[in-house]
CSV table of C-alpha atoms and ligand atoms in Angstrom, one decimal:
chain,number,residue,atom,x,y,z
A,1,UNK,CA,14.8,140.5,-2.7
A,2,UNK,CA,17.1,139.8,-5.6
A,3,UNK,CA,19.8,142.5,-6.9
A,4,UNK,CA,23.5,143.1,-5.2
A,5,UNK,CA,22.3,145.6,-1.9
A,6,UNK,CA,22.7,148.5,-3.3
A,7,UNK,CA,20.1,147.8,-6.4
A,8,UNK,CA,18.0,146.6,-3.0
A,9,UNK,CA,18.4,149.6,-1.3
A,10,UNK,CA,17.4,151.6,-4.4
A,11,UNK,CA,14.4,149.8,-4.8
A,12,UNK,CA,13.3,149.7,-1.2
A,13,UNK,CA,13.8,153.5,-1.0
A,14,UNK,CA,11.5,153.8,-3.8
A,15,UNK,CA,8.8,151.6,-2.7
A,16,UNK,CA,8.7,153.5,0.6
A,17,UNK,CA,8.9,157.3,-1.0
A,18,UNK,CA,5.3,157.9,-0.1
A,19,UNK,CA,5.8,157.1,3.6
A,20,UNK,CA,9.1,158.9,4.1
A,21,UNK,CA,7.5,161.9,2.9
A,22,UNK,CA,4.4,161.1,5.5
A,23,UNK,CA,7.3,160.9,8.3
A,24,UNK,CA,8.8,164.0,7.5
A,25,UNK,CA,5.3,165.6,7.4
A,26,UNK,CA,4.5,164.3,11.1
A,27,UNK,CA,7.5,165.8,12.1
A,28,UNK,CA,6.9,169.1,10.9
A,29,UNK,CA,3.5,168.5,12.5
A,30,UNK,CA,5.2,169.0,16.3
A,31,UNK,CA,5.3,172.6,17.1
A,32,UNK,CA,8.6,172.3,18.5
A,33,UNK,CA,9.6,175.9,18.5
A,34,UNK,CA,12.2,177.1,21.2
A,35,UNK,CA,10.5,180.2,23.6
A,36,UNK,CA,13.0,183.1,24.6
A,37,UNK,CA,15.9,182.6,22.4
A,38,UNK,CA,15.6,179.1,24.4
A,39,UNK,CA,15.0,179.8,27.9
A,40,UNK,CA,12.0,177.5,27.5
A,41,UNK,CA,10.8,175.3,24.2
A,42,UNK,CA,8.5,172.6,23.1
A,43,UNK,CA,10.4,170.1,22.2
A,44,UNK,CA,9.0,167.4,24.5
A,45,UNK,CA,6.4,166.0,21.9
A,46,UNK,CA,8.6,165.6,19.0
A,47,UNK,CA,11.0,163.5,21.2
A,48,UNK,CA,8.8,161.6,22.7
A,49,UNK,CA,7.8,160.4,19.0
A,50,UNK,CA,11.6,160.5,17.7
A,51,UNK,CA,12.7,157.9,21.4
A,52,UNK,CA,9.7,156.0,20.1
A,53,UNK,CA,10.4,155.2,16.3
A,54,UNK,CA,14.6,154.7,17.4
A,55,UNK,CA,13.2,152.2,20.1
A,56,UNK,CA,11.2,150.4,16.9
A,57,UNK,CA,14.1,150.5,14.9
A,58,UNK,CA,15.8,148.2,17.8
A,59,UNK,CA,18.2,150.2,19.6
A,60,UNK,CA,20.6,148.9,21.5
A,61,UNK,CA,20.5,151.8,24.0
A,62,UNK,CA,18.2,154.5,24.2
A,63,UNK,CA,19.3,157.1,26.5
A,64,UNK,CA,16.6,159.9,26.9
A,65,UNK,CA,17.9,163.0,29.7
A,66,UNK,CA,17.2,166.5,30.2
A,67,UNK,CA,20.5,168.6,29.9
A,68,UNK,CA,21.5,170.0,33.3
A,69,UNK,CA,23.4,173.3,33.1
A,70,UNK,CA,25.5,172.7,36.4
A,71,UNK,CA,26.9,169.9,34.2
A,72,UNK,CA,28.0,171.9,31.4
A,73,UNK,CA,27.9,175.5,32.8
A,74,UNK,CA,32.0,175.4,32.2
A,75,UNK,CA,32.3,174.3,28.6
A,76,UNK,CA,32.9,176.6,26.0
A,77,UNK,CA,29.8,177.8,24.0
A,78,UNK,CA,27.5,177.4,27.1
A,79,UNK,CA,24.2,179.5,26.9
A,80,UNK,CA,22.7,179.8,30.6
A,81,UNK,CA,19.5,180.7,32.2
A,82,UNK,CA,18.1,177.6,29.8
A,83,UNK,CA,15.2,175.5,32.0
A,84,UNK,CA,14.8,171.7,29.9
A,85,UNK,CA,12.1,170.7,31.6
A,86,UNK,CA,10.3,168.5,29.4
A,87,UNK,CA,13.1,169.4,26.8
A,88,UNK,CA,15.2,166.1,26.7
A,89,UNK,CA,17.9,165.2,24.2
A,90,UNK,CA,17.1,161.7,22.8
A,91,UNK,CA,20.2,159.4,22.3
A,92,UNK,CA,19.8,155.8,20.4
A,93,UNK,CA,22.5,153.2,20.4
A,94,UNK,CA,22.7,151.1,17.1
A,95,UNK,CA,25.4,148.2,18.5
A,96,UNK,CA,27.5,147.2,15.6
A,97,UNK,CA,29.0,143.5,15.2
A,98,UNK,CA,32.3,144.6,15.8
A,99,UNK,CA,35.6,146.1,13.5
A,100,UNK,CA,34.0,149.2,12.0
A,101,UNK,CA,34.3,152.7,12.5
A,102,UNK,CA,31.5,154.6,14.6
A,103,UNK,CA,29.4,156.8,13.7
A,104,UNK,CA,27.6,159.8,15.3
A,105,UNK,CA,24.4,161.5,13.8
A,106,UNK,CA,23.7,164.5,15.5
A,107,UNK,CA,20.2,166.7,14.8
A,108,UNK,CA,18.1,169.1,16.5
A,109,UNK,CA,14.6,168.8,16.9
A,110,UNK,CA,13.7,172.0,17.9
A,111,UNK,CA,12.6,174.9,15.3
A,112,UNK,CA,13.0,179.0,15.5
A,113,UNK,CA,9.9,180.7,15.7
A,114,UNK,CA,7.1,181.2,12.7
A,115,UNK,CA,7.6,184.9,12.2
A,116,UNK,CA,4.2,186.5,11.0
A,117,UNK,CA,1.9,183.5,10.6
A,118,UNK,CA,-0.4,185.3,7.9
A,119,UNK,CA,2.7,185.7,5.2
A,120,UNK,CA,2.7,182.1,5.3
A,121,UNK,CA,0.8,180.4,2.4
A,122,UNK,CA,0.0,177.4,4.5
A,123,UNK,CA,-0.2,176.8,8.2
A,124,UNK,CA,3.7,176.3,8.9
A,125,UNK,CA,3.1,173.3,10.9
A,126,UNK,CA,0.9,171.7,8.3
A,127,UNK,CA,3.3,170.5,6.1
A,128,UNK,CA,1.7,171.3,2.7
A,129,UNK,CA,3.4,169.6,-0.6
A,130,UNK,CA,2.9,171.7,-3.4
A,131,UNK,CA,4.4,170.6,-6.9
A,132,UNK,CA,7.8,169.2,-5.4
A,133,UNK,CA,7.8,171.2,-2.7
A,134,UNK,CA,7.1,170.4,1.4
A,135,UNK,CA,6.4,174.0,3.3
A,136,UNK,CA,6.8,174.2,6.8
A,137,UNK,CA,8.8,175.3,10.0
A,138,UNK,CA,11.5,173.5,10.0
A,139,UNK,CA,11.3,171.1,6.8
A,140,UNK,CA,14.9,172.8,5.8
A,141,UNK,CA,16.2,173.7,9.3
A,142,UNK,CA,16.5,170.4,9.8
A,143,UNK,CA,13.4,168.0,10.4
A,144,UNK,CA,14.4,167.2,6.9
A,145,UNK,CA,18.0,166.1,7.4
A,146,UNK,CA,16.9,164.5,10.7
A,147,UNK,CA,13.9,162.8,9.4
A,148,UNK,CA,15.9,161.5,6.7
A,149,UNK,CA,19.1,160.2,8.5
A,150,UNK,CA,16.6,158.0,11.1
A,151,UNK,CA,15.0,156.4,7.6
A,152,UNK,CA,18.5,156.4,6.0
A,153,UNK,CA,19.1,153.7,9.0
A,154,UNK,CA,16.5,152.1,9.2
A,155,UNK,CA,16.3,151.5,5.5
A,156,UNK,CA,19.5,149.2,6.2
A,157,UNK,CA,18.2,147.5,8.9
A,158,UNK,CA,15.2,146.8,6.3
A,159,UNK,CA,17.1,145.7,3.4
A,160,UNK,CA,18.7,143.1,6.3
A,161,UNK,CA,22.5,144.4,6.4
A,162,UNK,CA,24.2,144.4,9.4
A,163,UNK,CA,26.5,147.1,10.3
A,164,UNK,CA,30.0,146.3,11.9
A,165,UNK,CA,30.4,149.9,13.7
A,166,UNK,CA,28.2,151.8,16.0
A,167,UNK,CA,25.7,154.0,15.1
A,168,UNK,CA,25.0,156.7,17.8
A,169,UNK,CA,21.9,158.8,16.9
A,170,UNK,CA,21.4,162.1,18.6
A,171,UNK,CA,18.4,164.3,18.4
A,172,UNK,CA,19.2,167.2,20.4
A,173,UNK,CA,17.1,170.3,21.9
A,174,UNK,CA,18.0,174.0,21.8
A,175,UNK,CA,20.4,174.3,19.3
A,176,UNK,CA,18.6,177.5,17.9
A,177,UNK,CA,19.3,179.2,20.5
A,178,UNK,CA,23.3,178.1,21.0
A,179,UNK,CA,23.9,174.3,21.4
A,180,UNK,CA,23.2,173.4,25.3
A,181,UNK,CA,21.3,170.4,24.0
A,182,UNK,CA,24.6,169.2,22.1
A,183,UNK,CA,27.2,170.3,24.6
A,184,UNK,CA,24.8,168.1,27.2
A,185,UNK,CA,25.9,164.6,24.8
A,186,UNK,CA,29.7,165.6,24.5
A,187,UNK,CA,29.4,165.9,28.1
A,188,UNK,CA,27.8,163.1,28.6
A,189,UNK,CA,30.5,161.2,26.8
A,190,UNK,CA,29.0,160.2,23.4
A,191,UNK,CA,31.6,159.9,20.9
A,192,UNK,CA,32.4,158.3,17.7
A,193,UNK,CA,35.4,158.1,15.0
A,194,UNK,CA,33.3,160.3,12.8
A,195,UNK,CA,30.5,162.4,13.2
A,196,UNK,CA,27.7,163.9,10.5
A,197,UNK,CA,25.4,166.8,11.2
A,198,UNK,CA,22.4,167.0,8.8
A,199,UNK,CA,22.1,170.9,8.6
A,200,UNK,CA,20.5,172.1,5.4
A,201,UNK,CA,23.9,172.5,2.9
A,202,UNK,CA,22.1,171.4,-0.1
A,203,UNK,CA,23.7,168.4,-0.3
A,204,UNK,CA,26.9,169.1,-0.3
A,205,UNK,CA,29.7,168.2,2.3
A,206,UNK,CA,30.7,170.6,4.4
A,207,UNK,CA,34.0,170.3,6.4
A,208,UNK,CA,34.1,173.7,8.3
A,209,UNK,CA,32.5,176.4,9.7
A,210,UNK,CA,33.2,180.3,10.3
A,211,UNK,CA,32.8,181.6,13.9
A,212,UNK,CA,31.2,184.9,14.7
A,213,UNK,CA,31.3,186.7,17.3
A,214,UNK,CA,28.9,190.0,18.5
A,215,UNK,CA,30.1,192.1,20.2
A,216,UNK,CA,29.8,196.3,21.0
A,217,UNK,CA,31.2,199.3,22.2
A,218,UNK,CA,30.1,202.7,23.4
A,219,UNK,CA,31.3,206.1,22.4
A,220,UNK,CA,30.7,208.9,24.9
A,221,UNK,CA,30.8,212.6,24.0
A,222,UNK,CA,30.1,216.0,25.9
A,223,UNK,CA,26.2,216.8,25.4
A,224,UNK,CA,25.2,220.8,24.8
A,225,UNK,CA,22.7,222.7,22.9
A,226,UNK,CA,22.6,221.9,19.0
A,227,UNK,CA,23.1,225.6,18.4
A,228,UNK,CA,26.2,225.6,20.2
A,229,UNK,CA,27.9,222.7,18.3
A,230,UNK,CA,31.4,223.1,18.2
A,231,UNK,CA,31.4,223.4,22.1
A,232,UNK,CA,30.5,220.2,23.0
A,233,UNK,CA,31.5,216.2,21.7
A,234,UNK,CA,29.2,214.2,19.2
A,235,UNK,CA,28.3,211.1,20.3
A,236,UNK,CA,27.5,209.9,17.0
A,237,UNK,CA,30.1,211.2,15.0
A,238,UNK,CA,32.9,210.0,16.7
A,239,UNK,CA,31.0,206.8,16.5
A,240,UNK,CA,30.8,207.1,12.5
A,241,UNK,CA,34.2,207.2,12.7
A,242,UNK,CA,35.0,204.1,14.4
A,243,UNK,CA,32.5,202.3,12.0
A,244,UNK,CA,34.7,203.7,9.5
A,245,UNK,CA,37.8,202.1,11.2
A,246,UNK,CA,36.0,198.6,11.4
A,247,UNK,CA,35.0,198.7,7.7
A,248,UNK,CA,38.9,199.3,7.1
A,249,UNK,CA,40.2,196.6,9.3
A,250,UNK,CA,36.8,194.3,7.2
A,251,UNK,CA,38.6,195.7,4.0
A,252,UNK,CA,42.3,194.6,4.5
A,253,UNK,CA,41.0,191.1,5.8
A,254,UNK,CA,39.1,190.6,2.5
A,255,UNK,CA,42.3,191.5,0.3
A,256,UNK,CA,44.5,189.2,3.3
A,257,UNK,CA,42.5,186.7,4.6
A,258,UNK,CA,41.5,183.2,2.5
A,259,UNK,CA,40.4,179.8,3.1
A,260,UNK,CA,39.6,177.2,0.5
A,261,UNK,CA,35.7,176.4,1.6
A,262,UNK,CA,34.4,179.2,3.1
A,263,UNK,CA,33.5,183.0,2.4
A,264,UNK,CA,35.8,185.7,3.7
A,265,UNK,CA,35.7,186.9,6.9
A,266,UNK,CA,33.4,190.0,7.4
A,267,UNK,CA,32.7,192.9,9.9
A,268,UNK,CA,28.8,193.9,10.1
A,269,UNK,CA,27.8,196.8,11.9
A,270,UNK,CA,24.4,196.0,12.6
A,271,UNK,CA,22.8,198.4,15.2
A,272,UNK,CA,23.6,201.7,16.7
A,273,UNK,CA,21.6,203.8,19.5
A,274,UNK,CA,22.6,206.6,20.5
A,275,UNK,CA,21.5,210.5,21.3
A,276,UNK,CA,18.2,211.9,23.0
A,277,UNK,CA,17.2,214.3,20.3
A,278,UNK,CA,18.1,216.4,17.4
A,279,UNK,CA,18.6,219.9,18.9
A,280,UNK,CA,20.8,217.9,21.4
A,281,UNK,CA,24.9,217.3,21.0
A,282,UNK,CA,24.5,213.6,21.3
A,283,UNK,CA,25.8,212.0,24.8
A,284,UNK,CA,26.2,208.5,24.3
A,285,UNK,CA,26.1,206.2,21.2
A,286,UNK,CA,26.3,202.2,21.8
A,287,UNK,CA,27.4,200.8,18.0
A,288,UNK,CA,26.4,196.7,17.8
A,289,UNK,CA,28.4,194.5,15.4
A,290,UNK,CA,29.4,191.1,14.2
A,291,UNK,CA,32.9,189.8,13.4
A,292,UNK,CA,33.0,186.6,11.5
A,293,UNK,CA,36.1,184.2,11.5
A,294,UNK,CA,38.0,181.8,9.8
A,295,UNK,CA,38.6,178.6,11.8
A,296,UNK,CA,42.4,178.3,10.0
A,297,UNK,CA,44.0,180.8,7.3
A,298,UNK,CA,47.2,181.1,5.4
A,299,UNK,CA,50.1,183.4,6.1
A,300,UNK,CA,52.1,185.2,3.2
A,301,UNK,CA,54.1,182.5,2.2
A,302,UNK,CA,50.5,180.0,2.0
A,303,UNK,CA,51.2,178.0,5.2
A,304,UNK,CA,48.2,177.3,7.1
A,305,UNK,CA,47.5,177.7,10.4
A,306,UNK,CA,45.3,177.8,13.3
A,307,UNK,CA,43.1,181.0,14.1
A,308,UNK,CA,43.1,181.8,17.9
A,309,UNK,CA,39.8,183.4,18.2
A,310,UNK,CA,41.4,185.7,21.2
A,311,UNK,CA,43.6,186.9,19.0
A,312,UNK,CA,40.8,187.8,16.2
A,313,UNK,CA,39.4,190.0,19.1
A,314,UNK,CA,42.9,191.2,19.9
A,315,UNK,CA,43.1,192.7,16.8
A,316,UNK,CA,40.0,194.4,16.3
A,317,UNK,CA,40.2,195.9,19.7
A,318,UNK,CA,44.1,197.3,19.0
A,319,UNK,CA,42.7,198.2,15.9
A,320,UNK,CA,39.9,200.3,17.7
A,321,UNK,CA,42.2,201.5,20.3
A,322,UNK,CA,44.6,202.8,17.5
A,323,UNK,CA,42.0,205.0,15.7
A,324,UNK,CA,41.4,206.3,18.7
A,325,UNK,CA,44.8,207.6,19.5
A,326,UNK,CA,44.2,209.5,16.1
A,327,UNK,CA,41.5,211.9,17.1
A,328,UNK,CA,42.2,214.3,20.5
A,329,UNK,CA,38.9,213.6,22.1
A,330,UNK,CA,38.9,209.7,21.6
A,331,UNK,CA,42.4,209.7,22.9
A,332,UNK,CA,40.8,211.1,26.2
A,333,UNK,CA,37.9,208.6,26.1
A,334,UNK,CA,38.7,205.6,24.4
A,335,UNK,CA,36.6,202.7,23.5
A,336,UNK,CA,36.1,199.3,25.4
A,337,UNK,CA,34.8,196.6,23.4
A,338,UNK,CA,32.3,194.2,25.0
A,339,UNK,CA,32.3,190.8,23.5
A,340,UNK,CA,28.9,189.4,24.4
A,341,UNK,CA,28.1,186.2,22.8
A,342,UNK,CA,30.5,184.1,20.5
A,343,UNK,CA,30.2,181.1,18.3
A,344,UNK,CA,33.6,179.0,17.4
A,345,UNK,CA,34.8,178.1,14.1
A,346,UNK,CA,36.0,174.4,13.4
A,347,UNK,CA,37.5,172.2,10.6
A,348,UNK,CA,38.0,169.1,9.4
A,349,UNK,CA,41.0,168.0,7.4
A,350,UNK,CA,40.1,168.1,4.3
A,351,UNK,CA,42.4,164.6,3.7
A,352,UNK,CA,40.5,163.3,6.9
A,353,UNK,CA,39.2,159.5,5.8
A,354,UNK,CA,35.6,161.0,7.0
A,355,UNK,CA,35.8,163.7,4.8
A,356,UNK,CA,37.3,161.3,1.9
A,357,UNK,CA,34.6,158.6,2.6
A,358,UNK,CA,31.6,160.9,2.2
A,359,UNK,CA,33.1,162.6,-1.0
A,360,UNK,CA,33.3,159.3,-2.4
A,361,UNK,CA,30.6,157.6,-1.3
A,362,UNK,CA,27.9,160.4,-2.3
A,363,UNK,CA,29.4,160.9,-5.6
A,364,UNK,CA,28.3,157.4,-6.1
A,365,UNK,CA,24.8,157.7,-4.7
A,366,UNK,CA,24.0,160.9,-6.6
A,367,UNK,CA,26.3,161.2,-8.8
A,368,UNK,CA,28.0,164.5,-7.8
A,369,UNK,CA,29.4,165.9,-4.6
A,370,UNK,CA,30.6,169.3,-3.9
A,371,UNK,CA,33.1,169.9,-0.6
A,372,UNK,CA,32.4,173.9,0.6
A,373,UNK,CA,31.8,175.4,4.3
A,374,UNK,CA,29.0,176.0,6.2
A,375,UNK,CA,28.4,179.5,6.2
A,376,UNK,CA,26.5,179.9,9.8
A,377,UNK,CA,27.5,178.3,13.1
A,378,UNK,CA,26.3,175.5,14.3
A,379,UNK,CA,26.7,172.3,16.9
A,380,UNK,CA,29.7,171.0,14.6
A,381,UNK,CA,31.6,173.3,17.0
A,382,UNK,CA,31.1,171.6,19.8
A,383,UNK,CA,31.7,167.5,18.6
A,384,UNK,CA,35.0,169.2,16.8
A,385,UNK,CA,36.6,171.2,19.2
A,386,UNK,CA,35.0,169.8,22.7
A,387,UNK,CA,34.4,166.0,21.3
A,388,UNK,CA,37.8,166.3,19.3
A,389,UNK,CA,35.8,164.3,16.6
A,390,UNK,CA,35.9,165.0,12.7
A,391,UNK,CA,32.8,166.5,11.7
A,392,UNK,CA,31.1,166.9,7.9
A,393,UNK,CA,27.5,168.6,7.8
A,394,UNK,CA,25.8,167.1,5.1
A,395,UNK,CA,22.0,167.8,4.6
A,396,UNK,CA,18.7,168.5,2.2
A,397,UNK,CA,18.0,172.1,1.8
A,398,UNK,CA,20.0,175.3,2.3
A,399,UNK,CA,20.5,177.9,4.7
A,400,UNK,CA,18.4,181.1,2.8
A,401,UNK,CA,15.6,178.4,2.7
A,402,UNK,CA,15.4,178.2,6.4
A,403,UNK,CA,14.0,180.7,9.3
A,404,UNK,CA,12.0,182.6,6.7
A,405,UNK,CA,8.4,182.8,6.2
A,406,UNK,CA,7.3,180.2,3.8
A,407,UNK,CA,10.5,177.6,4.9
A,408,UNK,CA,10.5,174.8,2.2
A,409,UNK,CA,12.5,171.8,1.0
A,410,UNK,CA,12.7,170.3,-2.6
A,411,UNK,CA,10.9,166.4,-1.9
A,412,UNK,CA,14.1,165.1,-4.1
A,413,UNK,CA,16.4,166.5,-2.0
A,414,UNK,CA,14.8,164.7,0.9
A,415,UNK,CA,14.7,161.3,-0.9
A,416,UNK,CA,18.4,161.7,-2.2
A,417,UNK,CA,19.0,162.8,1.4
A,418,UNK,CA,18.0,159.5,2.7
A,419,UNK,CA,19.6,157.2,-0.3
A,420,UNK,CA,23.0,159.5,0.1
A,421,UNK,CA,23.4,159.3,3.6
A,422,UNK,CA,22.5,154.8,4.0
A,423,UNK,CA,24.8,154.4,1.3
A,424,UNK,CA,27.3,156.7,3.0
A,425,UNK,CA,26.8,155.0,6.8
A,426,UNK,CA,27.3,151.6,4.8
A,427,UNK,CA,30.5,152.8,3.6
A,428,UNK,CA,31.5,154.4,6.8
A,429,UNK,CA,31.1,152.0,9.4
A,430,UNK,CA,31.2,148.8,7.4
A,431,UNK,CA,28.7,145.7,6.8
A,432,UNK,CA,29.2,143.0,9.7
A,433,UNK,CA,31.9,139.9,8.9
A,434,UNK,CA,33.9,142.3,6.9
A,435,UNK,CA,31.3,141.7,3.9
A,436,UNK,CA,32.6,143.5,0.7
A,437,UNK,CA,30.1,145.4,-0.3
A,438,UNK,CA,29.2,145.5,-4.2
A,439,UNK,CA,29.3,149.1,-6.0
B,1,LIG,ZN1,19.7,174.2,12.1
């Protein structure tokens, strides 16, 4: 092949545009879906056929294990009652020559459920192109990003550079349903001096996340007759009037709170039960919400710092507990909040040579690059804040594209996905012999 490498690379990747379409299409092919929020899932097939194209590509280590939850049952984030049976992470090796930064590539395999199967144009594990367009469960959330970050690696290997860092490939299970399948290869030791997560952000870099978590409380009241009102408690009502309460504490963070990349932090009620009936004073009523955070902010005077997540709940409890002391009855009987399932926040410093590098080095490949926060959670958490690694999600697609009916992803966002992200390993972990690399 003539050309400097990158010209190479360019041409190779365009040669091959038909097949990496094809690959992303077998992919989708695997029904891969996660059972009961991921008590069970299917992801045995697809990593079967992922173990076997890494081992093609000439791995140096391929490391293929079933997470076991004694092993991570202590880590933060844990989700348990999980059985991986037949569910095993897949881990590939790429051994560089020596004197360049590692790399991890972390992905999950696995895909949410298909939702009602007749809204779907085409079968949602069929894969159907359609005028620029791939449909199917999972193409955005993220067989796309992982399908393209496996070609991405081995289109180096094919245009015959060889890398000075390592390249540790994970495709992970169950990350729909929390992150075991992660947590198991932070466990397990895997680390680099960088790590990239190929979640659907529309190709731009993402440094940081928002952390949610659910959480609910239960208001009880004194149940009579609906004629005789005013001599009982209602459930409901005093419930209204904690929602009210949260909605205030939800309006003085949006007029306090900032943070450069991401949206501002929000409280969302998003279920309440309560009451047996309407000629009944209602007993009970359980209200269900969602409090998203910031992983750092900035005080009054614009200095940043850290969020302690115990303190986020600190403050909507005291919050709760203070509206409350306001009204006689709730005085009597005040609220408890349950916090039942909670996703961390993390960041990346924005000056962080990782974040720099990729800024750079997509801007070249695509000729723009946008730097902005990933809106949902997702396995960054754990290779920040457990693996103490800088993290940057970077992938085809976006979020409102995936775990609908009809899940799609644009074909040139694929094939920029794969150009973008050889370019940016290139520049990341170096070409063997300290090779300078034309631009
Ligand atoms: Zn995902």
């Amino acid at each position: 092949m003539g050309g400097s490498i990158r010209q190479q690379m360019d041409q190779y990747l365009t040669d091959k545009k038909d097949d990496h379409v094809d690959f992303l299409k077998q992919l989708v092919g695997f029904d891969s879906r996660i059972i009961n929020d991921g008590a069970t899932g299917k992801e045995g097939e697809i990593q079967k056929f992922i173990a076997n194209k890494l081992s093609e590509m000439g791995a140096d280590e391929l490391d293929i294990f079933e997470p076991e939850n004694d092993r991570i049952k202590d880590l933060p984030g844990f989700n348990p009652n999980h059985d991986y049976t037949d569910r095993p992470n897949v881990v590939a090796v790429f051994r560089g020559s020596g004197g360049g930064r590692s790399l991890l590539i972390n992905g999950h395999c696995d895909v949410v459920d298909t939702g009602n199967e007749s809204l779907w144009t085409s079968g949602p594990f069929s894969c159907e192109e359609r005028e620029g367009y791939l449909f199917g469960r999972g193409t955005a959330d993220m067989k796309g990003g992982l399908g393209a970050a496996i070609l991405a690696l081995e289109a180096i290997q094919k245009v015959g550079i060889k890398l000075a860092g390592d390249v540790i490939f994970t495709s992970v299970v169950d990350e729909e349903a929390g992150g075991n399948g992660t947590l198991a290869c932070v466990e397990r030791g895997y680390r680099a001096d960088g790590a990239m997560i190929m979640e659907p952000t529309g190709l731009e870099v993402h440094a940081a996340n928002r952390g949610a978590f659910l959480a609910e409380f239960k208001v009880v009241g004194r149940p009579v007759h609906a004629s005789l009102k005013g001599f009982g408690v209602n459930a409901i009502d005093k419930a209204f009037k904690l929602i009210n309460a949260l909605y205030e504490l939800e309006k003085s963070w949006l007029l306090t709170k900032r943070h450069p990349l991401l949206s501002n932090p929000t409280i969302n009620v998003g279920q309440i039960s309560g009451g047996d009936g309407a000629s009944i004073v209602a007993g009970e009523c359980t209200v269900r919400f969602d409090v998203e955070f910031f992983p750092r902010e900035y005080d009054v005077d614009g200095q940043e710092f850290v969020v302690d997540k115990n303190q986020v709940k600190q403050e909507v409890q005291d919050w709760l507990t203070r509206s409350c002391e306001g009204d006689e009855w709730l005085c009597e009987h005040p609220v408890q909040i349950h916090w039942y399932q909670d996703t961390s926040a993390f960041q990346t410093d924005l000056d962080h040579p990782l974040v720099t590098t990729a800024l750079d080095s997509i801007k070249r490949s695509l000729g723009k690059v946008t730097l902005s926060g990933f809106p949902a959670g997702c396995d960054g958490v754990y290779l920040a804040n457990i693996g103490r690694m800088p993290v940057i999600i970077f992938g085809p697609g976006r979020i409102h594209q995936a775990h609908t009916v009809n899940e799609y992803l644009e074909v040139k966002q694929y094939i920029d996905h794969i150009k973008a992200t050889a370019n940016f390993i290139i520049d990341w972990v170096g070409i063997a012999g300290g090779v300078e690399i034309d631009q």
